[in-house]
PDB file of C-alpha atoms in Angstrom:
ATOM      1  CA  UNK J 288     -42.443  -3.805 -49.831  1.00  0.00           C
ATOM      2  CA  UNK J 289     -40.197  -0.974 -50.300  1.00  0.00           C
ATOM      3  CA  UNK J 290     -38.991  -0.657 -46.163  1.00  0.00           C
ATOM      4  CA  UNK J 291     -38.558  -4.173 -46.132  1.00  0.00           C
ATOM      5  CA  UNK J 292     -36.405  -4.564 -48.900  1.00  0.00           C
ATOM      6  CA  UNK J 293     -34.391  -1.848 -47.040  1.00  0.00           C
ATOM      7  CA  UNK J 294     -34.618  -3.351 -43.435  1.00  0.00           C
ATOM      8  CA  UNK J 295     -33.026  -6.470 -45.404  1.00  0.00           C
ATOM      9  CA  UNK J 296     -30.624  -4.650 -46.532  1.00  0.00           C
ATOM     10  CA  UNK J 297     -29.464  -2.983 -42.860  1.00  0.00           C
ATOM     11  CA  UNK J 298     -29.646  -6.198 -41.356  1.00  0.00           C
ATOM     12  CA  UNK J 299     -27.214  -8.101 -43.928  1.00  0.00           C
ATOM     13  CA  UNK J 300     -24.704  -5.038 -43.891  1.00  0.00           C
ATOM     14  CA  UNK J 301     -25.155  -5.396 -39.746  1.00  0.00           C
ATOM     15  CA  UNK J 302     -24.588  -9.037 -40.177  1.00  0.00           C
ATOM     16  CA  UNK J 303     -21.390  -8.754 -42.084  1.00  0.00           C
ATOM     17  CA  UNK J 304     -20.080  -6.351 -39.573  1.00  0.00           C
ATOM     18  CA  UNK J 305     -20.488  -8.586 -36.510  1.00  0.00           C
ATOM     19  CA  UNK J 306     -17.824 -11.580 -36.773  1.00  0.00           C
ATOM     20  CA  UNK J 307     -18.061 -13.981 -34.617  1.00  0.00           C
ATOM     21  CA  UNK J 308     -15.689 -14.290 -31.413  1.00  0.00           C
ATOM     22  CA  UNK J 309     -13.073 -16.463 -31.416  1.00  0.00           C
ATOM     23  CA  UNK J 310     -10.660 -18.005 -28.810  1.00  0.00           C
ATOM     24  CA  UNK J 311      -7.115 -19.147 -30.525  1.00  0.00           C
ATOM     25  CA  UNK J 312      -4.268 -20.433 -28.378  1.00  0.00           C
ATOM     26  CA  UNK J 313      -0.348 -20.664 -29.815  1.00  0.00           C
ATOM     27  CA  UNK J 314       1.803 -21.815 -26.947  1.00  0.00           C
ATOM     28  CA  UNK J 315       2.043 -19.895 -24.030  1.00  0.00           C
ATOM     29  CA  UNK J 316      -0.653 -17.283 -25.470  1.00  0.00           C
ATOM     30  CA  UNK J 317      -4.359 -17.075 -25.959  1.00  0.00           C
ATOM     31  CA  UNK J 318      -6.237 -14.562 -27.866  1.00  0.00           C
ATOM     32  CA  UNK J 319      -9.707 -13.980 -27.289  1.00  0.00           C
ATOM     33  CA  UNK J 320     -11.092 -11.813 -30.311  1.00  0.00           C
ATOM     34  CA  UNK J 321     -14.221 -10.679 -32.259  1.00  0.00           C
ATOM     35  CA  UNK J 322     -13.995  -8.092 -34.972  1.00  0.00           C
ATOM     36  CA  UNK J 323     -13.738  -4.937 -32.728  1.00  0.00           C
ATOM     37  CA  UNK J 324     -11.735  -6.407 -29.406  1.00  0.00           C
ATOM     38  CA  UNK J 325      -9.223  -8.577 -28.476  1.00  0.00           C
ATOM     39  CA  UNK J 326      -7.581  -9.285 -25.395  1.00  0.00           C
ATOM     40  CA  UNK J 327      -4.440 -11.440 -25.219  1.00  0.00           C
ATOM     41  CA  UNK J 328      -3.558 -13.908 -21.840  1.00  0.00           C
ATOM     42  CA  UNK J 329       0.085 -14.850 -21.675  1.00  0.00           C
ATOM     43  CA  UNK J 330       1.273 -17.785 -19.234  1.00  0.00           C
ATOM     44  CA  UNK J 331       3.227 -16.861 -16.601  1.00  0.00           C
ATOM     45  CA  UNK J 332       4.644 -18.889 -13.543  1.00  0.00           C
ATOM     46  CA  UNK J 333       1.121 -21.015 -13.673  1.00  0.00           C
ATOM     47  CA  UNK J 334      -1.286 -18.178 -13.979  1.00  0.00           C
ATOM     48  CA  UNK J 335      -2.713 -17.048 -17.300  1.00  0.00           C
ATOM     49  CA  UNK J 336      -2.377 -13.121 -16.891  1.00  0.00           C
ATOM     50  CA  UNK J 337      -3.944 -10.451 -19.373  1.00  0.00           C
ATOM     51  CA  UNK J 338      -1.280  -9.144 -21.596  1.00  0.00           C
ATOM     52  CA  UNK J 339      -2.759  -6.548 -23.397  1.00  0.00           C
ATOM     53  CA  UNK J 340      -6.210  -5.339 -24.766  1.00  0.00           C
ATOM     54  CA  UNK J 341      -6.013  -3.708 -28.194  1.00  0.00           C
ATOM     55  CA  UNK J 342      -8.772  -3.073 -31.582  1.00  0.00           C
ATOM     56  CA  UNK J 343      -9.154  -6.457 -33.128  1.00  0.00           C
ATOM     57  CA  UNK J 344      -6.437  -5.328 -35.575  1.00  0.00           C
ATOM     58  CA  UNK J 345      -3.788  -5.403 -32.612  1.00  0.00           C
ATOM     59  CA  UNK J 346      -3.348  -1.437 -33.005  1.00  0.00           C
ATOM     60  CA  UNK J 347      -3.886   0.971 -30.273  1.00  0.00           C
ATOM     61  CA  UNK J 348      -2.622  -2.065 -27.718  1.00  0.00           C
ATOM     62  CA  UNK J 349      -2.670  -1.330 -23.784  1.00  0.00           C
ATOM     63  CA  UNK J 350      -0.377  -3.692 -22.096  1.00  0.00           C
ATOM     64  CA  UNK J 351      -1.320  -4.494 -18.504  1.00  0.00           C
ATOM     65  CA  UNK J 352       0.614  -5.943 -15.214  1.00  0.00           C
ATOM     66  CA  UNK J 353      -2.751  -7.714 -14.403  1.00  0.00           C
ATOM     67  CA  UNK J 354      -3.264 -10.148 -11.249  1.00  0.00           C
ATOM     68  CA  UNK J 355      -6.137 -11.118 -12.424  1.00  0.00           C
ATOM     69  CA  UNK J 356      -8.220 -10.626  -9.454  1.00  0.00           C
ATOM     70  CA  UNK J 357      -7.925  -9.603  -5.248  1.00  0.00           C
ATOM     71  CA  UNK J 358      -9.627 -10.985  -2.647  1.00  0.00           C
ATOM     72  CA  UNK J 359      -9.569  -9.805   0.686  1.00  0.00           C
ATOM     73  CA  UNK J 360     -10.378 -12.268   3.705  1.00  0.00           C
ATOM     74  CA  UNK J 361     -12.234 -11.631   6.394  1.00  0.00           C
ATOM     75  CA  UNK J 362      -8.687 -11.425   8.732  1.00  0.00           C
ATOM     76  CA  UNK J 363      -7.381  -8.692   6.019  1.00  0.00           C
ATOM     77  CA  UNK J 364      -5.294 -10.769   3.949  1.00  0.00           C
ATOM     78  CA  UNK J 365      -5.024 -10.397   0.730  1.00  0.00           C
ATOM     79  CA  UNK J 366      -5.025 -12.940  -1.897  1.00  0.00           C
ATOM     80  CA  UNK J 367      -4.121 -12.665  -6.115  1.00  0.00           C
ATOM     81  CA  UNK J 368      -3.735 -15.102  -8.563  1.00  0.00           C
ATOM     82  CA  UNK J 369      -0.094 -15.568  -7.521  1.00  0.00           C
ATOM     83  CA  UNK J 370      -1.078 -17.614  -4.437  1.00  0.00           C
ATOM     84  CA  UNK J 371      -2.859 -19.746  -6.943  1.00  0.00           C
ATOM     85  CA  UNK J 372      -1.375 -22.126 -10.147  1.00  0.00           C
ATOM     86  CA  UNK J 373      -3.217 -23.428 -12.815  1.00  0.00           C
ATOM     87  CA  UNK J 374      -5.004 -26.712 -12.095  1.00  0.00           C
ATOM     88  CA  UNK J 375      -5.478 -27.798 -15.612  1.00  0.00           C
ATOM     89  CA  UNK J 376      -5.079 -26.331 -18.989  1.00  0.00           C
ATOM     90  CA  UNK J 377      -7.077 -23.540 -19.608  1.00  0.00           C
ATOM     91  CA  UNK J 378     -10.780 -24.521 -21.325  1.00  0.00           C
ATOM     92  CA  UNK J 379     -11.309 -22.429 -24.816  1.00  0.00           C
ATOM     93  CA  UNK J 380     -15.155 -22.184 -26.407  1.00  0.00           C
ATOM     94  CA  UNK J 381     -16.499 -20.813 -29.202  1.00  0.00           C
ATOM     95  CA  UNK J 382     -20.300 -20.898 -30.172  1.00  0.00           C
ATOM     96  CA  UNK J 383     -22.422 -19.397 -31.892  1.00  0.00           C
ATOM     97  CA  UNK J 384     -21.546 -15.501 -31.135  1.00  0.00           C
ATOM     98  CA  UNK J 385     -19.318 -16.164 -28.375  1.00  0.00           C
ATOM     99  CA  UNK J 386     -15.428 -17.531 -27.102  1.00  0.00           C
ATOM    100  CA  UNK J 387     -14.356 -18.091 -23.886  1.00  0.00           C
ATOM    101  CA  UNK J 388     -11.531 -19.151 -21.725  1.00  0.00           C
ATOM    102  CA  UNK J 389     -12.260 -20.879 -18.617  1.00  0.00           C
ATOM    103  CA  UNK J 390      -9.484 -21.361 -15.881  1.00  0.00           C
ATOM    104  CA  UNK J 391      -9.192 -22.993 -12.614  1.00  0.00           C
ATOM    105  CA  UNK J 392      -7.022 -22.675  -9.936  1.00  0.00           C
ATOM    106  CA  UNK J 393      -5.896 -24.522  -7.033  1.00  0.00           C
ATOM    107  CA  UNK J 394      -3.995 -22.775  -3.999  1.00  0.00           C
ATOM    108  CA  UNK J 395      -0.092 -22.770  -4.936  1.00  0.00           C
ATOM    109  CA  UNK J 396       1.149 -23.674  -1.263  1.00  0.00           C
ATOM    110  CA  UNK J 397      -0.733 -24.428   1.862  1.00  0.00           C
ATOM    111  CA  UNK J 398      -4.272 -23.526   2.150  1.00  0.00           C
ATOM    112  CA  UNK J 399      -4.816 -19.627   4.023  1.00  0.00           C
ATOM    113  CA  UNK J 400      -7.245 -20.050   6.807  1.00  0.00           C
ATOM    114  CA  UNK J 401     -10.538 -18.616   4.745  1.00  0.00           C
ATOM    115  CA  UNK J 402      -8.725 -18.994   1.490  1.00  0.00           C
ATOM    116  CA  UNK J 403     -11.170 -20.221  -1.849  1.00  0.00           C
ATOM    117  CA  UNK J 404     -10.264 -23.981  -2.284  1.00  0.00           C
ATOM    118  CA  UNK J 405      -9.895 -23.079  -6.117  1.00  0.00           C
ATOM    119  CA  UNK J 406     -11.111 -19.739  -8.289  1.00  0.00           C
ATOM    120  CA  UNK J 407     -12.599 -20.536 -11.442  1.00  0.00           C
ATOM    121  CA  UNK J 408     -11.721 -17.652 -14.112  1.00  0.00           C
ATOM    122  CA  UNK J 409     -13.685 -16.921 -17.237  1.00  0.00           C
ATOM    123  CA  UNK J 410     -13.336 -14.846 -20.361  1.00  0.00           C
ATOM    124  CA  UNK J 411     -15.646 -14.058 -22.324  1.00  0.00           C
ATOM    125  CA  UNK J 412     -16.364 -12.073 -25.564  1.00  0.00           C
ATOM    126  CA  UNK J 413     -19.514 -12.098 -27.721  1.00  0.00           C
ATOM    127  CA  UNK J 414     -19.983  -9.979 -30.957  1.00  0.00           C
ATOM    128  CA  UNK J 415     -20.024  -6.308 -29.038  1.00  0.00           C
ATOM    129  CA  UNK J 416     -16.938  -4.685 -27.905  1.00  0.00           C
ATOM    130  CA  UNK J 417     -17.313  -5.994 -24.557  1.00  0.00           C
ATOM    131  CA  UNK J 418     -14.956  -8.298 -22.854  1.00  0.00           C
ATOM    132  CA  UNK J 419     -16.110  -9.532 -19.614  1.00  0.00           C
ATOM    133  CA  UNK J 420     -14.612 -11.971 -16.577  1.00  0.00           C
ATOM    134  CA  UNK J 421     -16.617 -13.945 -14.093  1.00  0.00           C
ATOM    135  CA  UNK J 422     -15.053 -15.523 -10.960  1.00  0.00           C
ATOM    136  CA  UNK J 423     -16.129 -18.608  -8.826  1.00  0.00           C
ATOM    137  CA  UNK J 424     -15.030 -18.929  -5.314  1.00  0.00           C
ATOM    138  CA  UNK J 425     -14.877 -22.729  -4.057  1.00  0.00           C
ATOM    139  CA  UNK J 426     -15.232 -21.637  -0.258  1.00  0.00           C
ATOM    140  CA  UNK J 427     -15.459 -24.374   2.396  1.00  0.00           C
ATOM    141  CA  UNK J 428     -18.462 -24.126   4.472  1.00  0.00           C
ATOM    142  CA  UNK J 429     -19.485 -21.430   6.668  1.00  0.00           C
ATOM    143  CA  UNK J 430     -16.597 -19.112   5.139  1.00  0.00           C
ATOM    144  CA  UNK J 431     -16.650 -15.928   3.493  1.00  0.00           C
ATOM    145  CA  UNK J 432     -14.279 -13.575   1.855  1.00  0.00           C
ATOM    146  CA  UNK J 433     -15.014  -9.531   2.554  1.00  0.00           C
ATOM    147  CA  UNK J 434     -14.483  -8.139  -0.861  1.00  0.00           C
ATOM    148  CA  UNK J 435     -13.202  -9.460  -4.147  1.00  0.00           C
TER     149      UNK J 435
END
């Protein structure tokens, strides 16, 4: 009875450590945060760029020049999310232990032979102090990009 009184314990003290992630937007900034990490997107000429990364607290704050992601075609070109704009606003989640930010993008001029049709960007934080991105290439058919 004793050890499970005190496994109780260490899992309410764990629980009360572990906030849940959150996704807040104020203008032309979003903040995607949980009580360890956040990481701050800023708009900027239609494409949401990371800002910074800092301690949930703000302190120890990186800034970054980000472009948010490369892809080379198959003819060498190279591609960033300045040849894209923003197709919509950006999508913010929260659920149980995790926030997101989903983004898509449509080409900003005419279409690159090769070129993704749209990139879908997504954020995502749960309740570790791990922030992770996931891309979705809208290819036409038979085409392929050589690395991203």
């Amino acid at each position: 009875m004793r050890g499970v009184v005190s496994l109780l314990v260490i899992v309410l003290a764990c629980g009360a450590c572990a906030a849940d992630a959150t996704v807040q937007r104020e203008g032309d900034r979003i903040v995607l945060a949980n009580a360890l990490v956040q990481r701050t997107l800023a708009l900027d000429a239609g494409v949401w760029r990371t800002l910074s990364f800092s301690r949930a607290d703000g302190s120890d704050q990186v800034a970054v020049g980000s472009d948010e992601f490369l892809i080379r075609l198959m003819d060498g070109s190279e591609l960033t999310a300045s040849d894209y704009v923003a197709a919509d606003e950006p999508v913010l989640n929260e659920g149980i232990n995790e926030a997101s930010v989903r983004v898509t993008y449509l080409p900003r001029g005419a279409d690159s032979v090769g070129a993704p049709r749209a990139v879908e960007v997504q954020y995502w934080l749960g309740n570790q102090p791990y922030l992770r991105k996931r891309l979705v290439l809208t290819m036409g058919p038979g085409q392929a990009v050589d690395r991203l």
